[in-house]
PDB file of C-alpha atoms and ligand atoms in Angstrom:
ATOM      1  CA  UNK A  30      -7.145  17.422   7.623  1.00  0.00           C
ATOM      2  CA  UNK A  31      -5.491  18.369   4.145  1.00  0.00           C
ATOM      3  CA  UNK A  32      -3.841  21.694   3.963  1.00  0.00           C
ATOM      4  CA  UNK A  33      -3.185  23.063   0.468  1.00  0.00           C
ATOM      5  CA  UNK A  34      -0.709  25.579  -0.672  1.00  0.00           C
ATOM      6  CA  UNK A  35       0.000  26.795  -4.291  1.00  0.00           C
ATOM      7  CA  UNK A  36       3.579  27.338  -3.370  1.00  0.00           C
ATOM      8  CA  UNK A  37       5.870  26.216  -0.328  1.00  0.00           C
ATOM      9  CA  UNK A  38       9.781  25.889  -0.038  1.00  0.00           C
ATOM     10  CA  UNK A  39       9.498  22.416   1.001  1.00  0.00           C
ATOM     11  CA  UNK A  40       6.225  20.819   2.818  1.00  0.00           C
ATOM     12  CA  UNK A  41       8.530  19.044   5.038  1.00  0.00           C
ATOM     13  CA  UNK A  42       9.710  22.279   6.535  1.00  0.00           C
ATOM     14  CA  UNK A  43       6.111  23.497   6.675  1.00  0.00           C
ATOM     15  CA  UNK A  44       4.997  20.501   8.272  1.00  0.00           C
ATOM     16  CA  UNK A  45       7.294  21.152  11.210  1.00  0.00           C
ATOM     17  CA  UNK A  46       4.660  23.726  12.576  1.00  0.00           C
ATOM     18  CA  UNK A  47       3.130  22.024  15.624  1.00  0.00           C
ATOM     19  CA  UNK A  48      -0.295  23.139  14.713  1.00  0.00           C
ATOM     20  CA  UNK A  49      -0.421  20.213  12.315  1.00  0.00           C
ATOM     21  CA  UNK A  50      -1.538  17.129  13.953  1.00  0.00           C
ATOM     22  CA  UNK A  51      -1.461  13.283  13.287  1.00  0.00           C
ATOM     23  CA  UNK A  52      -2.974  12.309  10.122  1.00  0.00           C
ATOM     24  CA  UNK A  53      -2.875  15.622   8.360  1.00  0.00           C
ATOM     25  CA  UNK A  54      -1.363  16.328   5.168  1.00  0.00           C
ATOM     26  CA  UNK A  55       0.584  19.556   3.797  1.00  0.00           C
ATOM     27  CA  UNK A  56       0.461  19.503   0.085  1.00  0.00           C
ATOM     28  CA  UNK A  57       1.891  22.090  -2.370  1.00  0.00           C
ATOM     29  CA  UNK A  58       1.496  22.424  -6.034  1.00  0.00           C
ATOM     30  CA  UNK A  59       4.986  23.716  -6.534  1.00  0.00           C
ATOM     31  CA  UNK A  60       7.965  23.334  -4.199  1.00  0.00           C
ATOM     32  CA  UNK A  61      10.743  26.127  -4.542  1.00  0.00           C
ATOM     33  CA  UNK A  62      13.126  24.250  -2.369  1.00  0.00           C
ATOM     34  CA  UNK A  63      12.175  20.524  -2.469  1.00  0.00           C
ATOM     35  CA  UNK A  64      14.547  18.242  -0.314  1.00  0.00           C
ATOM     36  CA  UNK A  65      15.541  14.731  -1.474  1.00  0.00           C
ATOM     37  CA  UNK A  66      17.646  12.232   0.530  1.00  0.00           C
ATOM     38  CA  UNK A  67      21.373  12.370   0.743  1.00  0.00           C
ATOM     39  CA  UNK A  68      21.276  16.302   0.533  1.00  0.00           C
ATOM     40  CA  UNK A  69      19.822  16.225  -3.197  1.00  0.00           C
ATOM     41  CA  UNK A  70      16.846  18.525  -4.246  1.00  0.00           C
ATOM     42  CA  UNK A  71      13.515  16.979  -5.531  1.00  0.00           C
ATOM     43  CA  UNK A  72      12.348  18.545  -8.843  1.00  0.00           C
ATOM     44  CA  UNK A  73       8.634  18.026  -9.658  1.00  0.00           C
ATOM     45  CA  UNK A  74       6.704  19.677 -12.343  1.00  0.00           C
ATOM     46  CA  UNK A  75       4.111  22.100 -11.061  1.00  0.00           C
ATOM     47  CA  UNK A  76       0.522  20.490 -10.850  1.00  0.00           C
ATOM     48  CA  UNK A  77       1.484  17.318 -12.305  1.00  0.00           C
ATOM     49  CA  UNK A  78       2.342  15.188  -9.387  1.00  0.00           C
ATOM     50  CA  UNK A  79       1.996  14.883  -5.541  1.00  0.00           C
ATOM     51  CA  UNK A  80       4.394  16.532  -3.398  1.00  0.00           C
ATOM     52  CA  UNK A  81       3.267  16.327   0.231  1.00  0.00           C
ATOM     53  CA  UNK A  82       4.096  15.467   3.828  1.00  0.00           C
ATOM     54  CA  UNK A  83       2.031  13.427   6.007  1.00  0.00           C
ATOM     55  CA  UNK A  84       2.192  14.062   9.783  1.00  0.00           C
ATOM     56  CA  UNK A  85       2.400  11.127  12.284  1.00  0.00           C
ATOM     57  CA  UNK A  86       2.772  11.092  15.892  1.00  0.00           C
ATOM     58  CA  UNK A  87       3.983   7.553  16.696  1.00  0.00           C
ATOM     59  CA  UNK A  88       4.659   7.849  20.263  1.00  0.00           C
ATOM     60  CA  UNK A  89       3.686   4.141  20.740  1.00  0.00           C
ATOM     61  CA  UNK A  90       6.759   2.988  18.927  1.00  0.00           C
ATOM     62  CA  UNK A  91      10.119   2.527  20.295  1.00  0.00           C
ATOM     63  CA  UNK A  92      13.032   4.408  18.601  1.00  0.00           C
ATOM     64  CA  UNK A  93      14.749   1.283  17.755  1.00  0.00           C
ATOM     65  CA  UNK A  94      11.621   0.191  15.793  1.00  0.00           C
ATOM     66  CA  UNK A  95      11.297   3.210  13.520  1.00  0.00           C
ATOM     67  CA  UNK A  96      12.165   1.340  10.368  1.00  0.00           C
ATOM     68  CA  UNK A  97       8.500   0.039  10.665  1.00  0.00           C
ATOM     69  CA  UNK A  98       7.478   3.446   9.681  1.00  0.00           C
ATOM     70  CA  UNK A  99       9.149   3.271   6.645  1.00  0.00           C
ATOM     71  CA  UNK A 100       7.674  -0.090   5.994  1.00  0.00           C
ATOM     72  CA  UNK A 101       4.178   1.375   6.472  1.00  0.00           C
ATOM     73  CA  UNK A 102       4.523   4.285   4.013  1.00  0.00           C
ATOM     74  CA  UNK A 103       6.309   2.085   1.504  1.00  0.00           C
ATOM     75  CA  UNK A 104       3.774  -0.490   1.385  1.00  0.00           C
ATOM     76  CA  UNK A 105       0.956   2.140   1.477  1.00  0.00           C
ATOM     77  CA  UNK A 106       2.457   3.313  -1.852  1.00  0.00           C
ATOM     78  CA  UNK A 107       2.978   0.013  -3.456  1.00  0.00           C
ATOM     79  CA  UNK A 108      -0.787  -0.952  -2.404  1.00  0.00           C
ATOM     80  CA  UNK A 109      -1.939   2.389  -3.994  1.00  0.00           C
ATOM     81  CA  UNK A 110      -0.045   1.835  -7.241  1.00  0.00           C
ATOM     82  CA  UNK A 111      -1.436  -1.695  -7.305  1.00  0.00           C
ATOM     83  CA  UNK A 112      -5.150  -0.500  -7.136  1.00  0.00           C
ATOM     84  CA  UNK A 113      -4.056   1.296 -10.570  1.00  0.00           C
ATOM     85  CA  UNK A 114      -2.758  -1.842 -11.931  1.00  0.00           C
ATOM     86  CA  UNK A 115       0.840  -0.606 -11.521  1.00  0.00           C
ATOM     87  CA  UNK A 116       3.212  -3.348  -9.995  1.00  0.00           C
ATOM     88  CA  UNK A 117       5.732  -1.515  -7.948  1.00  0.00           C
ATOM     89  CA  UNK A 118       8.587  -2.744  -5.546  1.00  0.00           C
ATOM     90  CA  UNK A 119      10.422  -1.279  -2.780  1.00  0.00           C
ATOM     91  CA  UNK A 120      14.140  -0.306  -3.274  1.00  0.00           C
ATOM     92  CA  UNK A 121      15.647  -0.241   0.178  1.00  0.00           C
ATOM     93  CA  UNK A 122      15.089   2.001   1.990  1.00  0.00           C
ATOM     94  CA  UNK A 123      12.383   4.271   0.820  1.00  0.00           C
ATOM     95  CA  UNK A 124      12.317   4.473  -2.994  1.00  0.00           C
ATOM     96  CA  UNK A 125       9.498   3.050  -4.977  1.00  0.00           C
ATOM     97  CA  UNK A 126      10.441   1.580  -8.362  1.00  0.00           C
ATOM     98  CA  UNK A 127       8.762   0.236 -11.379  1.00  0.00           C
ATOM     99  CA  UNK A 128      11.063  -1.707 -13.259  1.00  0.00           C
ATOM    100  CA  UNK A 129      14.397  -0.162 -12.872  1.00  0.00           C
ATOM    101  CA  UNK A 130      12.687   3.518 -12.704  1.00  0.00           C
ATOM    102  CA  UNK A 131      11.865   5.488  -9.677  1.00  0.00           C
ATOM    103  CA  UNK A 132       8.507   6.542  -9.485  1.00  0.00           C
ATOM    104  CA  UNK A 133       8.428   7.818  -5.641  1.00  0.00           C
ATOM    105  CA  UNK A 134      10.966   9.451  -3.563  1.00  0.00           C
ATOM    106  CA  UNK A 135      10.266   9.687   0.259  1.00  0.00           C
ATOM    107  CA  UNK A 136      12.076  11.937   2.855  1.00  0.00           C
ATOM    108  CA  UNK A 137      11.186  10.551   6.346  1.00  0.00           C
ATOM    109  CA  UNK A 138      12.200  12.922   9.168  1.00  0.00           C
ATOM    110  CA  UNK A 139      11.750  11.745  12.743  1.00  0.00           C
ATOM    111  CA  UNK A 140      11.883  13.756  15.952  1.00  0.00           C
ATOM    112  CA  UNK A 141      12.279  12.202  19.355  1.00  0.00           C
ATOM    113  CA  UNK A 142      11.101  13.069  22.974  1.00  0.00           C
ATOM    114  CA  UNK A 143      12.988  10.773  25.651  1.00  0.00           C
ATOM    115  CA  UNK A 144      13.462   7.370  24.230  1.00  0.00           C
ATOM    116  CA  UNK A 145      10.358   7.889  21.991  1.00  0.00           C
ATOM    117  CA  UNK A 146       9.385   9.025  18.429  1.00  0.00           C
ATOM    118  CA  UNK A 147       7.454  12.235  18.892  1.00  0.00           C
ATOM    119  CA  UNK A 148       6.756  13.198  15.407  1.00  0.00           C
ATOM    120  CA  UNK A 149       7.218  11.765  11.986  1.00  0.00           C
ATOM    121  CA  UNK A 150       6.980  14.005   8.880  1.00  0.00           C
ATOM    122  CA  UNK A 151       6.809  11.752   5.791  1.00  0.00           C
ATOM    123  CA  UNK A 152       7.593  13.537   2.720  1.00  0.00           C
ATOM    124  CA  UNK A 153       6.474  11.892  -0.368  1.00  0.00           C
ATOM    125  CA  UNK A 154       7.121  12.925  -4.008  1.00  0.00           C
ATOM    126  CA  UNK A 155       4.881  10.572  -6.292  1.00  0.00           C
ATOM    127  CA  UNK A 156       5.427  11.279 -10.005  1.00  0.00           C
ATOM    128  CA  UNK A 157       1.804  11.155 -11.447  1.00  0.00           C
ATOM    129  CA  UNK A 158       1.258  12.828 -14.954  1.00  0.00           C
ATOM    130  CA  UNK A 159       4.565  14.266 -15.635  1.00  0.00           C
ATOM    131  CA  UNK A 160       6.013  12.697 -18.736  1.00  0.00           C
ATOM    132  CA  UNK A 161       9.119  14.647 -19.542  1.00  0.00           C
ATOM    133  CA  UNK A 162      11.876  14.817 -16.990  1.00  0.00           C
ATOM    134  CA  UNK A 163      15.148  16.824 -16.760  1.00  0.00           C
ATOM    135  CA  UNK A 164      17.697  14.545 -18.637  1.00  0.00           C
ATOM    136  CA  UNK A 165      20.276  14.893 -15.539  1.00  0.00           C
ATOM    137  CA  UNK A 166      17.884  12.747 -13.461  1.00  0.00           C
ATOM    138  CA  UNK A 167      19.144   9.208 -13.423  1.00  0.00           C
ATOM    139  CA  UNK A 168      16.041   7.133 -13.854  1.00  0.00           C
ATOM    140  CA  UNK A 169      12.694   8.749 -13.251  1.00  0.00           C
ATOM    141  CA  UNK A 170       9.291   7.505 -14.186  1.00  0.00           C
ATOM    142  CA  UNK A 171       5.569   8.409 -13.525  1.00  0.00           C
ATOM    143  CA  UNK A 172       2.462   6.667 -13.356  1.00  0.00           C
ATOM    144  CA  UNK A 173       1.391   8.268 -16.837  1.00  0.00           C
ATOM    145  CA  UNK A 174       4.551   7.028 -18.458  1.00  0.00           C
ATOM    146  CA  UNK A 175       3.912   3.330 -17.171  1.00  0.00           C
ATOM    147  CA  UNK A 176       0.260   3.176 -17.883  1.00  0.00           C
ATOM    148  CA  UNK A 177      -0.179   5.492 -20.834  1.00  0.00           C
ATOM    149  CA  UNK A 178      -2.780   7.613 -19.613  1.00  0.00           C
ATOM    150  CA  UNK A 179      -3.493  10.597 -17.201  1.00  0.00           C
ATOM    151  CA  UNK A 180      -4.447  10.125 -13.498  1.00  0.00           C
ATOM    152  CA  UNK A 181      -7.055  11.925 -11.272  1.00  0.00           C
ATOM    153  CA  UNK A 182      -4.282  13.334  -8.704  1.00  0.00           C
ATOM    154  CA  UNK A 183      -6.877  13.958  -5.785  1.00  0.00           C
ATOM    155  CA  UNK A 184      -8.013  10.467  -6.264  1.00  0.00           C
ATOM    156  CA  UNK A 185      -4.612   9.072  -5.891  1.00  0.00           C
ATOM    157  CA  UNK A 186      -4.101  11.130  -2.821  1.00  0.00           C
ATOM    158  CA  UNK A 187      -7.237  10.011  -1.059  1.00  0.00           C
ATOM    159  CA  UNK A 188      -6.416   6.350  -1.820  1.00  0.00           C
ATOM    160  CA  UNK A 189      -2.800   6.797  -0.470  1.00  0.00           C
ATOM    161  CA  UNK A 190      -3.833   8.520   2.709  1.00  0.00           C
ATOM    162  CA  UNK A 191      -6.369   5.832   3.624  1.00  0.00           C
ATOM    163  CA  UNK A 192      -3.947   2.962   2.591  1.00  0.00           C
ATOM    164  CA  UNK A 193      -0.990   4.513   4.559  1.00  0.00           C
ATOM    165  CA  UNK A 194      -3.137   5.213   7.460  1.00  0.00           C
ATOM    166  CA  UNK A 195      -4.783   1.834   7.620  1.00  0.00           C
ATOM    167  CA  UNK A 196      -1.330   0.255   7.700  1.00  0.00           C
ATOM    168  CA  UNK A 197      -0.283   2.754  10.359  1.00  0.00           C
ATOM    169  CA  UNK A 198      -3.037   1.431  12.480  1.00  0.00           C
ATOM    170  CA  UNK A 199      -1.928  -2.100  11.851  1.00  0.00           C
ATOM    171  CA  UNK A 200       1.446  -1.005  13.299  1.00  0.00           C
ATOM    172  CA  UNK A 201      -0.423   0.584  16.463  1.00  0.00           C
ATOM    173  CA  UNK A 202      -1.963  -2.921  16.855  1.00  0.00           C
ATOM    174  CA  UNK A 203       1.217  -4.652  16.865  1.00  0.00           C
ATOM    175  CA  UNK A 204       0.859  -6.301  13.580  1.00  0.00           C
ATOM    176  CA  UNK A 205       4.882  -5.940  13.080  1.00  0.00           C
ATOM    177  CA  UNK A 206       5.602  -9.399  11.639  1.00  0.00           C
ATOM    178  CA  UNK A 207       2.891  -8.807   8.831  1.00  0.00           C
ATOM    179  CA  UNK A 208       4.536  -5.635   8.012  1.00  0.00           C
ATOM    180  CA  UNK A 209       7.995  -6.809   7.797  1.00  0.00           C
ATOM    181  CA  UNK A 210       7.299  -9.907   5.894  1.00  0.00           C
ATOM    182  CA  UNK A 211       5.173  -7.828   3.302  1.00  0.00           C
ATOM    183  CA  UNK A 212       8.030  -5.310   3.197  1.00  0.00           C
ATOM    184  CA  UNK A 213      10.513  -8.146   2.517  1.00  0.00           C
ATOM    185  CA  UNK A 214       8.632  -9.718  -0.297  1.00  0.00           C
ATOM    186  CA  UNK A 215       8.023  -6.672  -1.977  1.00  0.00           C
ATOM    187  CA  UNK A 216      11.616  -5.624  -2.282  1.00  0.00           C
ATOM    188  CA  UNK A 217      13.350  -4.573  -5.503  1.00  0.00           C
ATOM    189  CA  UNK A 218      15.918  -7.086  -6.617  1.00  0.00           C
ATOM    190  CA  UNK A 219      14.999  -9.594  -3.547  1.00  0.00           C
ATOM    191  CA  UNK A 220      17.029 -12.844  -4.512  1.00  0.00           C
ATOM    192  CA  UNK A 221      18.598 -11.495  -7.594  1.00  0.00           C
ATOM    193  CA  UNK A 222      22.310 -11.275  -8.241  1.00  0.00           C
ATOM    194  CA  UNK A 223      23.210  -7.671  -8.902  1.00  0.00           C
ATOM    195  CA  UNK A 224      26.102  -5.079  -8.117  1.00  0.00           C
ATOM    196  CA  UNK A 225      26.414  -2.707  -5.238  1.00  0.00           C
ATOM    197  CA  UNK A 226      28.885   0.028  -4.364  1.00  0.00           C
ATOM    198  CA  UNK A 227      30.326   0.406  -0.857  1.00  0.00           C
ATOM    199  CA  UNK A 228      31.062   3.848   0.399  1.00  0.00           C
ATOM    200  CA  UNK A 229      34.890   3.545  -0.425  1.00  0.00           C
ATOM    201  CA  UNK A 230      33.853   2.827  -4.037  1.00  0.00           C
ATOM    202  CA  UNK A 231      34.475  -0.770  -4.032  1.00  0.00           C
ATOM    203  CA  UNK A 232      31.870  -2.681  -6.477  1.00  0.00           C
ATOM    204  CA  UNK A 233      30.648  -6.297  -5.340  1.00  0.00           C
ATOM    205  CA  UNK A 234      28.312  -8.595  -6.697  1.00  0.00           C
ATOM    206  CA  UNK A 235      25.518  -9.936  -4.366  1.00  0.00           C
ATOM    207  CA  UNK A 236      22.295 -11.107  -3.750  1.00  0.00           C
ATOM    208  CA  UNK A 237      19.474  -9.319  -1.320  1.00  0.00           C
ATOM    209  CA  UNK A 238      18.189 -11.576   1.115  1.00  0.00           C
ATOM    210  CA  UNK A 239      16.204  -9.438   3.261  1.00  0.00           C
ATOM    211  CA  UNK A 240      16.094  -6.718   5.966  1.00  0.00           C
ATOM    212  CA  UNK A 241      16.400  -6.627   9.405  1.00  0.00           C
ATOM    213  CA  UNK A 242      13.651  -5.183  11.784  1.00  0.00           C
ATOM    214  CA  UNK A 243      16.016  -2.268  12.521  1.00  0.00           C
ATOM    215  CA  UNK A 244      16.342  -1.672   9.043  1.00  0.00           C
ATOM    216  CA  UNK A 245      19.893  -2.943   7.857  1.00  0.00           C
ATOM    217  CA  UNK A 246      19.827  -4.366   4.382  1.00  0.00           C
ATOM    218  CA  UNK A 247      21.224  -7.887   4.163  1.00  0.00           C
ATOM    219  CA  UNK A 248      23.268  -8.947   1.109  1.00  0.00           C
ATOM    220  CA  UNK A 249      24.979 -12.203   0.497  1.00  0.00           C
ATOM    221  CA  UNK A 250      28.216 -11.693  -1.373  1.00  0.00           C
ATOM    222  CA  UNK A 251      28.493 -13.738  -4.393  1.00  0.00           C
ATOM    223  CA  UNK A 252      32.393 -14.008  -3.941  1.00  0.00           C
ATOM    224  CA  UNK A 253      32.100 -16.041  -0.843  1.00  0.00           C
ATOM    225  CA  UNK A 254      28.412 -16.542   0.289  1.00  0.00           C
ATOM    226  CA  UNK A 255      28.872 -14.482   3.299  1.00  0.00           C
ATOM    227  CA  UNK A 256      26.000 -12.322   4.399  1.00  0.00           C
ATOM    228  CA  UNK A 257      26.597  -8.677   5.207  1.00  0.00           C
ATOM    229  CA  UNK A 258      24.403  -6.155   6.775  1.00  0.00           C
ATOM    230  CA  UNK A 259      24.361  -2.672   5.561  1.00  0.00           C
ATOM    231  CA  UNK A 260      23.131   0.587   7.169  1.00  0.00           C
ATOM    232  CA  UNK A 261      21.811   3.509   5.217  1.00  0.00           C
ATOM    233  CA  UNK A 262      24.517   5.290   3.088  1.00  0.00           C
ATOM    234  CA  UNK A 263      26.856   2.314   3.468  1.00  0.00           C
ATOM    235  CA  UNK A 264      25.818   0.763   0.190  1.00  0.00           C
ATOM    236  CA  UNK A 265      24.541   1.862  -3.123  1.00  0.00           C
ATOM    237  CA  UNK A 266      22.662  -0.158  -6.017  1.00  0.00           C
ATOM    238  CA  UNK A 267      24.348  -0.052  -9.194  1.00  0.00           C
ATOM    239  CA  UNK A 268      21.362   0.665 -11.688  1.00  0.00           C
ATOM    240  CA  UNK A 269      22.192   0.862 -15.283  1.00  0.00           C
ATOM    241  CA  UNK A 270      20.280   3.999 -17.158  1.00  0.00           C
TER     242      UNK A 270
HETATM  243  C1  BTN B  12      14.474  11.358  -2.557  1.00  0.00           C
HETATM  244  O1  BTN B  12      14.017  10.423  -3.226  1.00  0.00           O
HETATM  245  O2  BTN B  12      15.667  11.880  -2.782  1.00  0.00           O
HETATM  246  C2  BTN B  12      13.433  11.802  -1.484  1.00  0.00           C
HETATM  247  C3  BTN B  12      12.478  12.894  -2.374  1.00  0.00           C
HETATM  248  C4  BTN B  12      11.426  13.365  -1.233  1.00  0.00           C
HETATM  249  C5  BTN B  12      10.581  14.452  -1.853  1.00  0.00           C
HETATM  250  C6  BTN B  12       9.334  14.951  -1.255  1.00  0.00           C
HETATM  251  S1  BTN B  12       8.399  15.988  -2.102  1.00  0.00           S
HETATM  252  C7  BTN B  12       7.416  16.244  -0.684  1.00  0.00           C
HETATM  253  C8  BTN B  12       8.417  16.349   0.530  1.00  0.00           C
HETATM  254  N1  BTN B  12       8.898  17.787   0.573  1.00  0.00           N
HETATM  255  C9  BTN B  12      10.159  17.830   0.291  1.00  0.00           C
HETATM  256  O3  BTN B  12      10.980  18.749   0.327  1.00  0.00           O
HETATM  257  N2  BTN B  12      10.575  16.548   0.170  1.00  0.00           N
HETATM  258  C10 BTN B  12       9.746  15.602   0.230  1.00  0.00           C
END
């Protein structure tokens, strides 16, 4: 079911209500307190984009395999954009990029019962018809800016929902290697030399070689060829504006 609201604080917060069940979507035309990663806010012009949360109940998935859910979501987004001839890539962990610009942000929140995942709230902000962004945002883009035309947001939502749920069924059917290999080959900057910043501010040059099934980013350092693995928040991409 799709539950529609004109205005909400954050769809991720509304989606915590246990009345919503697996496969449901909570969508708002406007969020007054949209949340992003790393404690940031998420700004989205009213009625121009998609800001929604998808509820999943992945009780079949061990906690240490939760990164596979990010893979399902990211690939569902990339597949949907490809249906509109927009070639997008996955910026580890959860962003979707076109070129060097961000078209989708995702905030995935999991809750656990015992050793298992009980509920996942996948908050997705997909920029569709917005063409002007706050200049303070680092590098936003939208489907309209990329393709030079407007899109039917309802149609995009229907396709996205279908594509994500179909990859989610692949995960339920244990097609984990397919998801891992597709995620890897769709990664932004895979195999290219670029700069990255560590949490202590050190900048280094390296090449993304892949991602571990548990989600750590693998970067080969140019200085000595050594392979390092990074958790979320341990490393940031240096991206020129
Ligand atoms: C990020 O890139 O920082 C993540 C942005 C996630 C934004 C979406 S919009 C719908 C859902 N509700 C929220 O409050 N945040 C997510």
